[in-house]
Amino acid sequence: ADDSKPKQLEGHDEAQTETKKPQDVDKIRIKAQLKRVAVILNNDGIRLATLSMSSAEVGVLLMGKSMSVTAKLGNLGLVDDINQGVDEKSALRQIVSIQGDDLADFRYETFDAAAKEYPGHDTAIFLRAGSLKVNFITEPLRKIMEFGVKFGKMQAIFNAAREAAANQATKVQESASKMHFDILVKTPIVSFPRLIVTDSPERDLLTAYLGEIYASNKFVPIDDSKDADTVNKLSAGIHNIRLTSSFHYDGEKSEELELIDKVDLDFNISQADHKIGRERPDTEIEGAMSNINLRITEGQLRFIMELTRSIPSAFALESDEALEEEVKEEIPNSVVKPAKAIEDKPATKKTEPEKPSHLGPELGTDSETWTKLDFIFKIGAVGLEL
């Protein structure tokens, strides 16, 4: 009889330990391999461009309140479909092109703030991209940007209509989420072709080689105290910037000259929420540029002046009112009316007590006056050769 009691207690302890075991977190994993993807941008029956990829791998992992989305893309291209009179392989139709199997390695993650593995930020973005070439052709780019703006307005109306159908207002998060990012794009190239009528397939070009574009951030304590606030430290810049021109003449003669060679541009930014009594600025920006020497000829200067007139026209989009009317004409009234009801709903404003008039600096300084931005930019030697 004496031996039975310890056994019962031991069994009871085992039952308690079993009940204390945490439940397994639900997991959903999705993997997709795509051999070829083609997306046609069509604006009201007019085919603008075709975005194609020869290979892509996409993965999604849902685990509890966290999510991870990964993607690897290869051999991407954006071809202008408006200018059908020019060969598809011509520089005038290849708006964006990237060659290589490892075109882009992308990862997007969200984290659960209550988890032990919480890294100190709510979302993270990681991007590594290979050589990207962009041909800056005014008219196709303007139409594609207008299409993007129009698509965004359509999406906003559908979201508002869905909100009205669900009869719930959008909740604004009181606590700002922290996002960590780490982006590196290697050897992007932007070409500006001269748009003239000619029988030669070769075009005069002004080409910008942006050797490496990087941007990253981290959250660090603002001081050594125990419950110190965090400051968001960002670093971004472009390394090994080169600018060249390529001119073609009669008799199959060509000339390639360099305007700028190996220029670096770096920025370090610190951001922190303001607190009364804290002397540091909300945002501190420190920029630096290496020595720059611009060598320019009369022909290059003339070409640059032409670009200063043509490039702004690519961003001369239709007015917001005109785009809004086009969107509403293409969307059924059954969607537009509930969306408009949500948009016209007056926003609730918090009533704040009136503050007494401030007579500073005669009677002292205002406690709510502080430095918001501190900006420093350093540049090396600047040279110009004509």
mmCIF file of C-alpha atoms in Angstrom, residues 31-361:
data_model
loop_
_atom_site.group_PDB
_atom_site.id
_atom_site.type_symbol
_atom_site.label_atom_id
_atom_site.label_comp_id
_atom_site.label_asym_id
_atom_site.label_seq_id
_atom_site.Cartn_x
_atom_site.Cartn_y
_atom_site.Cartn_z
ATOM 1 C CA LYS A 31 5.838 26.507 -53.510
ATOM 2 C CA ALA A 32 5.417 27.355 -57.176
ATOM 3 C CA GLN A 33 7.788 27.065 -60.130
ATOM 4 C CA LEU A 34 6.899 29.004 -63.249
ATOM 5 C CA LYS A 35 8.574 28.317 -66.590
ATOM 6 C CA ARG A 36 7.259 31.377 -68.375
ATOM 7 C CA VAL A 37 5.124 34.297 -67.274
ATOM 8 C CA ALA A 38 3.712 37.016 -69.546
ATOM 9 C CA VAL A 39 1.733 40.004 -68.268
ATOM 10 C CA ILE A 40 0.101 42.248 -70.876
ATOM 11 C CA LEU A 41 -0.602 45.852 -69.844
ATOM 12 C CA ASN A 42 -3.857 46.778 -71.574
ATOM 13 C CA ASN A 43 -5.400 50.220 -71.126
ATOM 14 C CA ASP A 44 -8.974 50.400 -72.419
ATOM 15 C CA GLY A 45 -8.272 48.091 -75.365
ATOM 16 C CA ILE A 46 -4.871 49.611 -76.159
ATOM 17 C CA ARG A 47 -1.964 47.234 -75.633
ATOM 18 C CA LEU A 48 0.801 49.214 -73.910
ATOM 19 C CA ALA A 49 3.551 46.737 -73.065
ATOM 20 C CA THR A 50 4.321 43.095 -72.287
ATOM 21 C CA LEU A 51 6.183 42.054 -69.150
ATOM 22 C CA SER A 52 7.699 38.587 -69.494
ATOM 23 C CA MET A 53 9.831 36.251 -67.367
ATOM 24 C CA SER A 54 11.359 32.993 -68.518
ATOM 25 C CA SER A 55 11.713 31.514 -65.023
ATOM 26 C CA ALA A 56 10.418 32.192 -61.532
ATOM 27 C CA GLU A 57 10.261 30.434 -58.175
ATOM 28 C CA VAL A 58 7.832 31.659 -55.527
ATOM 29 C CA GLY A 59 7.388 30.340 -51.989
ATOM 30 C CA VAL A 60 4.985 31.326 -49.202
ATOM 31 C CA LEU A 61 5.178 30.170 -45.573
ATOM 32 C CA LEU A 62 2.453 31.013 -43.055
ATOM 33 C CA MET A 63 3.333 30.102 -39.472
ATOM 34 C CA GLY A 64 1.057 31.427 -36.763
ATOM 35 C CA LYS A 65 1.032 35.214 -37.001
ATOM 36 C CA SER A 66 4.224 35.365 -39.075
ATOM 37 C CA MET A 67 4.603 35.128 -42.839
ATOM 38 C CA SER A 68 7.482 34.686 -45.262
ATOM 39 C CA VAL A 69 7.322 35.266 -49.027
ATOM 40 C CA THR A 70 10.353 34.421 -51.180
ATOM 41 C CA ALA A 71 10.817 34.802 -54.915
ATOM 42 C CA LYS A 72 13.590 34.210 -57.425
ATOM 43 C CA LEU A 73 13.094 35.666 -60.876
ATOM 44 C CA GLY A 74 15.126 35.197 -64.038
ATOM 45 C CA ASN A 75 15.429 36.777 -67.496
ATOM 46 C CA LEU A 76 12.892 39.575 -67.218
ATOM 47 C CA GLY A 77 11.928 41.989 -69.977
ATOM 48 C CA LEU A 78 9.422 44.785 -70.627
ATOM 49 C CA VAL A 79 8.705 45.382 -74.331
ATOM 50 C CA ASP A 80 6.854 48.379 -75.735
ATOM 51 C CA ASP A 81 3.759 47.262 -77.712
ATOM 52 C CA ILE A 82 2.705 50.720 -78.911
ATOM 53 C CA ASN A 83 5.469 51.255 -81.471
ATOM 54 C CA GLN A 84 4.709 48.209 -83.627
ATOM 55 C CA GLY A 85 6.564 49.629 -86.656
ATOM 56 C CA VAL A 86 9.957 48.978 -85.036
ATOM 57 C CA ASP A 87 11.553 45.563 -84.622
ATOM 58 C CA GLU A 88 10.931 43.973 -81.212
ATOM 59 C CA LYS A 89 14.663 43.615 -80.524
ATOM 60 C CA SER A 90 15.302 47.290 -81.231
ATOM 61 C CA ALA A 91 16.510 49.502 -78.383
ATOM 62 C CA LEU A 92 13.447 51.681 -78.971
ATOM 63 C CA ARG A 93 11.133 48.865 -77.812
ATOM 64 C CA GLN A 94 13.194 47.182 -75.093
ATOM 65 C CA ILE A 95 12.153 49.365 -72.145
ATOM 66 C CA VAL A 96 13.501 47.083 -69.384
ATOM 67 C CA SER A 97 15.752 44.072 -69.826
ATOM 68 C CA ILE A 98 17.656 41.889 -67.373
ATOM 69 C CA GLN A 99 19.673 38.866 -68.405
ATOM 70 C CA GLY A 100 20.740 36.005 -66.158
ATOM 71 C CA ASP A 101 19.311 33.115 -64.186
ATOM 72 C CA ASP A 102 19.540 34.895 -60.830
ATOM 73 C CA LEU A 103 17.850 38.108 -61.834
ATOM 74 C CA ALA A 104 16.366 38.954 -58.451
ATOM 75 C CA ASP A 105 16.309 37.309 -55.047
ATOM 76 C CA PHE A 106 13.431 38.781 -53.025
ATOM 77 C CA ARG A 107 12.206 38.022 -49.517
ATOM 78 C CA TYR A 108 9.418 39.638 -47.488
ATOM 79 C CA GLU A 109 8.771 38.627 -43.870
ATOM 80 C CA THR A 110 6.392 39.631 -41.097
ATOM 81 C CA PHE A 111 7.057 38.798 -37.441
ATOM 82 C CA ASP A 112 4.969 38.168 -34.349
ATOM 83 C CA ALA A 113 5.851 40.688 -31.640
ATOM 84 C CA ALA A 114 4.855 38.183 -28.917
ATOM 85 C CA ALA A 115 7.201 35.444 -30.156
ATOM 86 C CA LYS A 116 10.567 34.705 -28.531
ATOM 87 C CA GLU A 117 12.291 35.021 -31.914
ATOM 88 C CA TYR A 118 10.988 38.574 -32.445
ATOM 89 C CA PRO A 119 13.952 40.444 -34.026
ATOM 90 C CA GLY A 120 12.878 43.936 -32.925
ATOM 91 C CA HIS A 121 11.060 44.905 -36.146
ATOM 92 C CA ASP A 122 7.655 43.905 -37.538
ATOM 93 C CA THR A 123 8.492 43.457 -41.236
ATOM 94 C CA ALA A 124 11.636 42.831 -43.266
ATOM 95 C CA ILE A 125 12.433 43.211 -46.961
ATOM 96 C CA PHE A 126 15.501 41.660 -48.597
ATOM 97 C CA LEU A 127 16.404 42.204 -52.261
ATOM 98 C CA ARG A 128 19.392 41.270 -54.373
ATOM 99 C CA ALA A 129 19.111 42.103 -58.072
ATOM 100 C CA GLY A 130 21.448 41.621 -61.002
ATOM 101 C CA SER A 131 22.179 43.787 -63.995
ATOM 102 C CA LEU A 132 19.145 45.883 -64.946
ATOM 103 C CA LYS A 133 19.001 47.958 -68.136
ATOM 104 C CA VAL A 134 16.363 50.649 -68.686
ATOM 105 C CA ASN A 135 15.833 52.508 -71.966
ATOM 106 C CA PHE A 136 14.257 55.838 -71.098
ATOM 107 C CA ILE A 137 11.765 56.281 -73.943
ATOM 108 C CA THR A 138 9.410 59.134 -73.175
ATOM 109 C CA GLU A 139 6.010 58.221 -74.646
ATOM 110 C CA PRO A 140 5.805 54.522 -73.659
ATOM 111 C CA LEU A 141 6.970 55.286 -70.109
ATOM 112 C CA ARG A 142 4.407 58.071 -69.754
ATOM 113 C CA LYS A 143 1.565 55.781 -70.847
ATOM 114 C CA ILE A 144 2.739 52.981 -68.538
ATOM 115 C CA MET A 145 2.899 55.378 -65.573
ATOM 116 C CA GLU A 146 -0.593 56.674 -66.362
ATOM 117 C CA PHE A 147 -1.777 53.067 -66.471
ATOM 118 C CA GLY A 148 -0.185 52.427 -63.061
ATOM 119 C CA VAL A 149 -1.836 55.488 -61.507
ATOM 120 C CA LYS A 150 -5.194 54.530 -63.007
ATOM 121 C CA PHE A 151 -4.849 50.960 -61.763
ATOM 122 C CA GLY A 152 -4.069 52.251 -58.260
ATOM 123 C CA LYS A 153 -7.191 54.444 -58.253
ATOM 124 C CA MET A 154 -9.301 51.470 -59.365
ATOM 125 C CA GLN A 155 -7.861 49.387 -56.545
ATOM 126 C CA ALA A 156 -8.686 52.135 -54.029
ATOM 127 C CA ILE A 157 -12.323 52.278 -55.197
ATOM 128 C CA PHE A 158 -12.707 48.494 -54.999
ATOM 129 C CA ASN A 159 -11.198 48.476 -51.495
ATOM 130 C CA ALA A 160 -13.570 51.225 -50.363
ATOM 131 C CA ALA A 161 -16.570 49.365 -51.846
ATOM 132 C CA ARG A 162 -15.505 46.165 -50.109
ATOM 133 C CA GLU A 163 -15.173 48.082 -46.843
ATOM 134 C CA ALA A 164 -18.685 49.467 -47.267
ATOM 135 C CA ALA A 165 -20.071 45.982 -47.977
ATOM 136 C CA ALA A 166 -18.435 44.635 -44.837
ATOM 137 C CA ASN A 167 -19.753 47.679 -42.911
ATOM 138 C CA GLN A 168 -16.515 48.228 -41.050
ATOM 139 C CA ALA A 169 -14.206 51.205 -40.959
ATOM 140 C CA THR A 170 -10.520 50.933 -41.541
ATOM 141 C CA LYS A 171 -8.679 50.748 -38.252
ATOM 142 C CA VAL A 172 -5.563 52.846 -38.005
ATOM 143 C CA GLN A 173 -2.808 51.295 -35.967
ATOM 144 C CA GLU A 174 -1.774 53.497 -33.086
ATOM 145 C CA SER A 175 1.703 52.013 -32.832
ATOM 146 C CA ALA A 176 3.876 52.563 -35.871
ATOM 147 C CA SER A 177 5.311 49.329 -37.241
ATOM 148 C CA LYS A 178 9.049 48.956 -37.723
ATOM 149 C CA MET A 179 10.311 47.810 -41.106
ATOM 150 C CA HIS A 180 13.825 46.532 -41.753
ATOM 151 C CA PHE A 181 15.158 46.468 -45.318
ATOM 152 C CA ASP A 182 18.336 45.353 -47.045
ATOM 153 C CA ILE A 183 18.481 46.171 -50.766
ATOM 154 C CA LEU A 184 21.366 45.805 -53.211
ATOM 155 C CA VAL A 185 21.045 46.268 -56.989
ATOM 156 C CA LYS A 186 24.215 45.605 -58.984
ATOM 157 C CA THR A 187 25.198 47.368 -62.207
ATOM 158 C CA PRO A 188 21.911 49.050 -63.173
ATOM 159 C CA ILE A 189 22.132 50.877 -66.506
ATOM 160 C CA VAL A 190 19.865 53.697 -67.729
ATOM 161 C CA SER A 191 20.104 54.654 -71.416
ATOM 162 C CA PHE A 192 18.654 57.769 -73.022
ATOM 163 C CA PRO A 193 18.413 57.233 -76.814
ATOM 164 C CA ARG A 194 18.058 60.149 -79.214
ATOM 165 C CA LEU A 195 14.611 59.846 -80.793
ATOM 166 C CA ILE A 196 15.088 60.870 -84.418
ATOM 167 C CA VAL A 197 13.973 59.349 -87.709
ATOM 168 C CA THR A 198 16.922 57.543 -89.305
ATOM 169 C CA ASP A 199 17.599 54.550 -91.531
ATOM 170 C CA SER A 200 20.439 53.366 -89.296
ATOM 171 C CA PRO A 201 19.563 50.894 -86.507
ATOM 172 C CA GLU A 202 22.231 52.502 -84.308
ATOM 173 C CA ARG A 203 21.104 55.371 -82.079
ATOM 174 C CA ASP A 204 22.958 58.139 -80.299
ATOM 175 C CA LEU A 205 22.932 57.296 -76.603
ATOM 176 C CA LEU A 206 23.624 58.916 -73.278
ATOM 177 C CA THR A 207 24.175 56.065 -70.795
ATOM 178 C CA ALA A 208 24.348 56.212 -66.996
ATOM 179 C CA TYR A 209 26.106 53.275 -65.330
ATOM 180 C CA LEU A 210 24.993 53.133 -61.691
ATOM 181 C CA GLY A 211 27.570 50.628 -60.501
ATOM 182 C CA GLU A 212 25.824 49.623 -57.291
ATOM 183 C CA ILE A 213 22.715 50.896 -55.528
ATOM 184 C CA TYR A 214 22.325 49.951 -51.869
ATOM 185 C CA ALA A 215 19.924 50.779 -49.045
ATOM 186 C CA SER A 216 19.648 49.207 -45.583
ATOM 187 C CA ASN A 217 18.622 50.102 -42.048
ATOM 188 C CA LYS A 218 18.851 48.872 -38.468
ATOM 189 C CA PHE A 219 17.220 49.769 -35.147
ATOM 190 C CA VAL A 220 19.603 50.573 -32.290
ATOM 191 C CA PRO A 221 19.086 52.038 -28.770
ATOM 192 C CA ILE A 222 19.354 55.798 -28.631
ATOM 193 C CA ASP A 223 21.514 55.634 -25.481
ATOM 194 C CA ASP A 224 22.850 53.172 -22.883
ATOM 195 C CA SER A 225 19.854 53.315 -20.506
ATOM 196 C CA LYS A 226 17.790 50.188 -19.794
ATOM 197 C CA ASP A 227 14.487 51.199 -21.445
ATOM 198 C CA ALA A 228 16.016 53.420 -24.117
ATOM 199 C CA ASP A 229 14.030 54.316 -27.213
ATOM 200 C CA THR A 230 15.276 53.032 -30.547
ATOM 201 C CA VAL A 231 16.602 55.079 -33.432
ATOM 202 C CA ASN A 232 16.261 54.005 -37.055
ATOM 203 C CA LYS A 233 19.649 54.252 -38.781
ATOM 204 C CA LEU A 234 19.565 54.119 -42.568
ATOM 205 C CA SER A 235 22.403 53.996 -45.056
ATOM 206 C CA ALA A 236 21.899 54.402 -48.797
ATOM 207 C CA GLY A 237 23.933 55.389 -51.796
ATOM 208 C CA ILE A 238 25.277 54.732 -55.267
ATOM 209 C CA HIS A 239 28.839 53.636 -56.003
ATOM 210 C CA ASN A 240 30.928 53.819 -59.190
ATOM 211 C CA ILE A 241 28.670 56.167 -61.154
ATOM 212 C CA ARG A 242 29.716 56.567 -64.780
ATOM 213 C CA LEU A 243 28.168 58.652 -67.562
ATOM 214 C CA THR A 244 29.100 58.049 -71.210
ATOM 215 C CA SER A 245 27.899 59.164 -74.629
ATOM 216 C CA SER A 246 27.888 57.229 -77.892
ATOM 217 C CA PHE A 247 27.454 59.157 -81.156
ATOM 218 C CA HIS A 248 27.136 57.649 -84.656
ATOM 219 C CA TYR A 249 28.129 59.452 -87.851
ATOM 220 C CA ASP A 250 27.995 58.845 -91.603
ATOM 221 C CA GLY A 251 30.238 56.148 -92.988
ATOM 222 C CA GLU A 252 29.562 53.812 -90.052
ATOM 223 C CA LYS A 253 31.786 55.902 -87.806
ATOM 224 C CA SER A 254 31.083 56.103 -84.083
ATOM 225 C CA GLU A 255 32.529 57.921 -81.103
ATOM 226 C CA GLU A 256 32.228 56.997 -77.426
ATOM 227 C CA LEU A 257 33.251 59.523 -74.781
ATOM 228 C CA GLU A 258 33.139 59.576 -71.006
ATOM 229 C CA LEU A 259 31.519 62.488 -69.177
ATOM 230 C CA ILE A 260 31.806 61.287 -65.554
ATOM 231 C CA ASP A 261 33.932 58.479 -64.146
ATOM 232 C CA LYS A 262 33.713 56.648 -60.800
ATOM 233 C CA VAL A 263 31.659 58.939 -58.584
ATOM 234 C CA ASP A 264 30.349 57.732 -55.199
ATOM 235 C CA LEU A 265 27.332 59.151 -53.377
ATOM 236 C CA ASP A 266 26.526 58.037 -49.799
ATOM 237 C CA PHE A 267 23.926 59.032 -47.212
ATOM 238 C CA ASN A 268 23.614 58.131 -43.508
ATOM 239 C CA ILE A 269 20.261 58.960 -41.921
ATOM 240 C CA SER A 270 19.128 58.681 -38.283
ATOM 241 C CA GLN A 271 15.445 58.982 -37.360
ATOM 242 C CA ALA A 272 13.869 58.972 -33.903
ATOM 243 C CA ASP A 273 10.490 60.019 -32.504
ATOM 244 C CA HIS A 274 10.543 63.349 -30.687
ATOM 245 C CA LYS A 275 10.287 63.543 -26.928
ATOM 246 C CA ILE A 276 10.019 66.716 -24.868
ATOM 247 C CA GLY A 277 13.357 67.619 -23.362
ATOM 248 C CA ARG A 278 15.423 65.663 -25.871
ATOM 249 C CA GLU A 279 17.949 67.929 -27.575
ATOM 250 C CA ARG A 280 18.766 65.779 -30.630
ATOM 251 C CA PRO A 281 16.942 66.495 -33.925
ATOM 252 C CA ASP A 282 14.220 64.121 -35.111
ATOM 253 C CA THR A 283 16.146 63.430 -38.334
ATOM 254 C CA GLU A 284 19.866 63.676 -38.956
ATOM 255 C CA ILE A 285 21.158 63.350 -42.535
ATOM 256 C CA GLU A 286 24.824 63.225 -43.477
ATOM 257 C CA GLY A 287 25.710 62.956 -47.162
ATOM 258 C CA ALA A 288 29.003 62.765 -48.984
ATOM 259 C CA MET A 289 30.073 62.782 -52.627
ATOM 260 C CA SER A 290 33.500 61.928 -53.962
ATOM 261 C CA ASN A 291 35.484 64.102 -56.369
ATOM 262 C CA ILE A 292 33.630 64.745 -59.605
ATOM 263 C CA ASN A 293 35.102 65.901 -62.911
ATOM 264 C CA LEU A 294 32.689 66.580 -65.778
ATOM 265 C CA ARG A 295 34.179 66.472 -69.286
ATOM 266 C CA ILE A 296 31.688 67.688 -71.880
ATOM 267 C CA THR A 297 31.837 68.566 -75.582
ATOM 268 C CA GLU A 298 29.544 70.814 -77.606
ATOM 269 C CA GLY A 299 27.692 67.814 -79.094
ATOM 270 C CA GLN A 300 27.176 66.234 -75.671
ATOM 271 C CA LEU A 301 25.888 69.522 -74.250
ATOM 272 C CA ARG A 302 23.404 69.849 -77.115
ATOM 273 C CA PHE A 303 22.182 66.283 -76.516
ATOM 274 C CA ILE A 304 21.788 66.919 -72.765
ATOM 275 C CA MET A 305 19.734 70.059 -73.461
ATOM 276 C CA GLU A 306 17.452 67.963 -75.707
ATOM 277 C CA LEU A 307 16.985 65.468 -72.865
ATOM 278 C CA THR A 308 16.103 68.215 -70.380
ATOM 279 C CA ARG A 309 13.124 69.029 -72.609
ATOM 280 C CA SER A 310 12.029 65.441 -73.359
ATOM 281 C CA ILE A 311 12.484 63.746 -69.956
ATOM 282 C CA PRO A 312 9.957 65.943 -68.033
ATOM 283 C CA SER A 313 7.270 65.122 -70.613
ATOM 284 C CA ALA A 314 7.447 61.456 -69.509
ATOM 285 C CA PHE A 315 6.130 62.540 -66.107
ATOM 286 C CA ALA A 316 3.468 64.923 -67.465
ATOM 287 C CA LEU A 317 0.530 62.683 -66.601
ATOM 288 C CA GLU A 318 -3.152 63.482 -66.912
ATOM 289 C CA SER A 319 -4.692 65.453 -64.084
ATOM 290 C CA ASP A 320 -6.069 63.539 -61.100
ATOM 291 C CA GLU A 321 -9.597 64.707 -61.917
ATOM 292 C CA ALA A 322 -9.429 63.359 -65.489
ATOM 293 C CA LEU A 323 -8.032 60.002 -64.345
ATOM 294 C CA GLU A 324 -10.705 59.819 -61.634
ATOM 295 C CA GLU A 325 -13.468 60.320 -64.206
ATOM 296 C CA GLU A 326 -12.002 57.641 -66.516
ATOM 297 C CA VAL A 327 -11.834 55.160 -63.642
ATOM 298 C CA LYS A 328 -15.428 55.786 -62.585
ATOM 299 C CA GLU A 329 -16.668 55.345 -66.161
ATOM 300 C CA GLU A 330 -15.022 51.917 -66.404
ATOM 301 C CA ILE A 331 -16.260 50.659 -63.010
ATOM 302 C CA PRO A 332 -19.956 49.747 -62.484
ATOM 303 C CA ASN A 333 -22.098 52.135 -60.417
ATOM 304 C CA SER A 334 -22.808 49.299 -57.997
ATOM 305 C CA VAL A 335 -19.149 49.553 -56.952
ATOM 306 C CA VAL A 336 -18.646 53.333 -57.250
ATOM 307 C CA LYS A 337 -21.627 54.406 -55.086
ATOM 308 C CA PRO A 338 -20.716 52.525 -51.878
ATOM 309 C CA ALA A 339 -17.085 53.519 -52.326
ATOM 310 C CA LYS A 340 -18.060 57.187 -52.653
ATOM 311 C CA ALA A 341 -20.125 56.901 -49.472
ATOM 312 C CA ILE A 342 -17.011 55.778 -47.591
ATOM 313 C CA GLU A 343 -14.842 58.531 -49.121
ATOM 314 C CA ASP A 344 -17.394 61.271 -48.332
ATOM 315 C CA LYS A 345 -17.734 60.180 -44.698
ATOM 316 C CA PRO A 346 -16.453 63.047 -42.519
ATOM 317 C CA ALA A 347 -13.357 62.198 -40.547
ATOM 318 C CA THR A 348 -13.624 62.497 -36.777
ATOM 319 C CA LYS A 349 -11.261 65.037 -35.362
ATOM 320 C CA LYS A 350 -10.050 65.103 -31.811
ATOM 321 C CA THR A 351 -10.832 68.363 -30.052
ATOM 322 C CA GLU A 352 -7.789 69.810 -28.394
ATOM 323 C CA PRO A 353 -7.853 72.531 -25.769
ATOM 324 C CA GLU A 354 -6.797 75.945 -26.996
ATOM 325 C CA LYS A 355 -3.241 76.860 -26.153
ATOM 326 C CA PRO A 356 -2.351 80.291 -24.845
ATOM 327 C CA SER A 357 -0.574 82.579 -27.252
ATOM 328 C CA HIS A 358 3.195 82.327 -27.128
ATOM 329 C CA LEU A 359 5.133 85.536 -26.709
ATOM 330 C CA GLY A 360 8.648 84.113 -27.044
ATOM 331 C CA PRO A 361 11.429 84.972 -27.265
#
